[in-house]
Amino acid sequence: MSSNESLANLLKEHRRFAPPPELAATANVTADAYRRAESDRLGFWAEQARRLSWEKEPSETLDWSNPPFAKWFADGRLNVAYNCVDRHVEAGNGDRVAIHFEGEPGDTRSITYAELQREVSRAANALTELGVRAGDRVAVYMPMIPETVITMLACARIGAPHSVVFGGFSADAVAARIQDADARVVVTADGGYRRGKPSGLKPVVDEALAKPGTENVRAVLVVRRTGQEDISWTEGRDLWWHDVVDRQSDEHTPQAFEAEHPLFILYTSGTTGKPKGILHTSGGYLTQVAYTHHAVFDLKPESDVYWCTADVGWVTGHSYIVYGPLANGATEVLYEGTPDTPHQGRWWEIAQKYGVTLLYTAPTAIRTCMKWGDDIPARFDLSRLRILGSVGEPINPEAWVWYRKHIGGDRTPVVDTWWQTETGAIMISPLPGVTETKPGSAQVPLPGISATVVDDEANEVPNGSGGYLVLTEPWPSMLRTVWGDDQRYLDTYWARFENRYFAGDGAKKDEDGDIWLLGRVDDVMLVSGHNISTTEVESALVSHPKVAEAAVVGASDPTTGQAICAFVILRGTASEDDGLVEELRAHVGKSLGPIAKPKRIMPVAELPKTRSGKIMRRLLRDVAENRALGDVSTLTDSAVMDLIQAKLPGAS
Ligand code: ATP
Ligand code: MG
């Protein structure tokens, strides 16, 4: 079909940014890593595994005798929490701050590695006292506070896989995840602070545990965070953290587990449908999160201050707040609240206060800051920043350039990192000291990673063409299965193409062979026989000075097959005047060609997003095609959909 040429030739982005010479000169990882990994991929990963402290060093790297069920470093034994905490203390870095915690109301706490070791030991002893044994699942439903990280590490320490459920989810979502993982203990808090108010968590757990299928939960451990008084209590089940954890010994001897011991279950965001319980294990996962954090963020643990703004309830929080940075001995910021509480400069104020050098956030946050205005970050001293990361969705070139200019002072590399809950760690990303970056492109698979773009028949596409993103070799932090459902693992990821992992994302290779993510395969539009990527039309809209955010879907159309339907959020000062829609259509036509001009453009106040901030195009498609909405369990705010529906009289 004509898909390849149209996918490939739409977007033209010629801006290039070379790595700053000082960064290139001292970078943790240089171009040589690609060559070493290329000549001996497994040898390269065996070398990376030696970043970790093993009780028993693995002699085997990959067992792929039963594909697609991988075993990495199978005869090695290690303790993940020991690697993230104790070994830094033993190496003489106990006084280094691990976590600078900033609560939304302004309370703060800095925790050194030595303190973290004592806290994690106490929590591990407490969980053991509650009868948690290696292999038992622990559900975690918490705000962004230090106890959350401590709980995850305590679980890892005793070999109990955690299942972290995002603190904004409803009782139904919590219950479904508790049931699916058959959790035995729940760790939660009375509440957390969101937008200046305490919001309850314990009441949601109570409601979840009243539902059938959750009877195996025998204890609920509750951190007092907000001090709300109306907390109901189930005797014999509910326990205060301060009653149980504080009296424990602050010593705990970590036991080593096999490299393939389960570390956690985490459900995907639900952007495309019902979330999947992704299983990650210990040795391979920790190897790759530690390596990628070292390589992509160029972490210098003695001098850097790192901040990942994700919630720990998402994979980004697991891999790049907890396991990667702590395995590397980083000093990091943990912030509880929202970016605009109490004012729209809160993030930049925090970055200035702690002298943040490495920042990792999502395109949705960057576009929101663009909407709020350039003058807000300009009020703060962000001069210590040296690398900016992006993850979660394709980043529109205009947002990328804004991020670099207004947050990074036009000096810092921006690394657009592509990966998924399933991949466990970053897979495709520039290296800040090596890659000449291109706004909007994740560009190159990291050393040791094999990714490419294929057509419908699984043939690799030539440079300049588009298709499906696939991973062609197993990688250490790959998911091991979908929890309790091997068949879904096979069907979702390994059935589309033989021996290749199907990521579900569309992508193209540019003339240099660099990879551009084009959004989900389900989101690609077919207009008059041409495949058009939602991402590219959105990026064209966002490159117009009046547009801050855009979401594009294909709605079925009697004449063109699908018609492009765009929902846009305007920038702070722009208004929805008469000529605007025509102006935007013309702008898209000029940037991408007349075929890509949206048939309808609707200015809206908000877009439907998952709780991790991703645009849920499938719901907009449901609206545009006059259907009942699909699964909305991971949607932030269902009122958004009512507003949008109200704007679309008789859409079809
Ligand atoms: P579900 O699988 O339940 O529909 P989800 O795919 O949104 O949810 P995640 O695992 O959190 O769940 O997100 C991974 C997806 O996010 C990727 O498959 C891709 O679509 C998108 N993504 C992440 N990072 C990038 C990036 N840098 N560029 C483009 N897309 C990205
Ligand atoms: Mg997905």
PDB file of C-alpha atoms and ligand atoms in Angstrom, residues 268-272 276 420-422 493 503 505 520, ligand 2:
ATOM      1  CA  THR A 268       0.202  -0.813  32.004  1.00  0.00           C
ATOM      2  CA  SER A 269      -1.424   2.600  31.680  1.00  0.00           C
ATOM      3  CA  GLY A 270      -4.536   1.385  29.861  1.00  0.00           C
ATOM      4  CA  THR A 271      -4.120   3.834  26.996  1.00  0.00           C
ATOM      5  CA  THR A 272      -5.218   1.228  24.464  1.00  0.00           C
ATOM      6  CA  LYS A 276      -1.996  -5.840  31.555  1.00  0.00           C
ATOM      7  CA  GLN A 420       7.274   0.772  27.837  1.00  0.00           C
ATOM      8  CA  THR A 421       6.137  -0.892  31.036  1.00  0.00           C
ATOM      9  CA  GLU A 422       6.913  -4.104  29.187  1.00  0.00           C
ATOM     10  CA  TYR A 493       3.588  -9.262  21.876  1.00  0.00           C
ATOM     11  CA  ALA A 503       5.659  -2.994  20.554  1.00  0.00           C
ATOM     12  CA  ASP A 505       3.828   1.562  18.152  1.00  0.00           C
ATOM     13  CA  ARG A 520       0.252   3.726  18.539  1.00  0.00           C
TER      14      ARG A 520
HETATM   15 MG    MG B   2       1.245  -0.285  25.948  1.00  0.00          MG
END
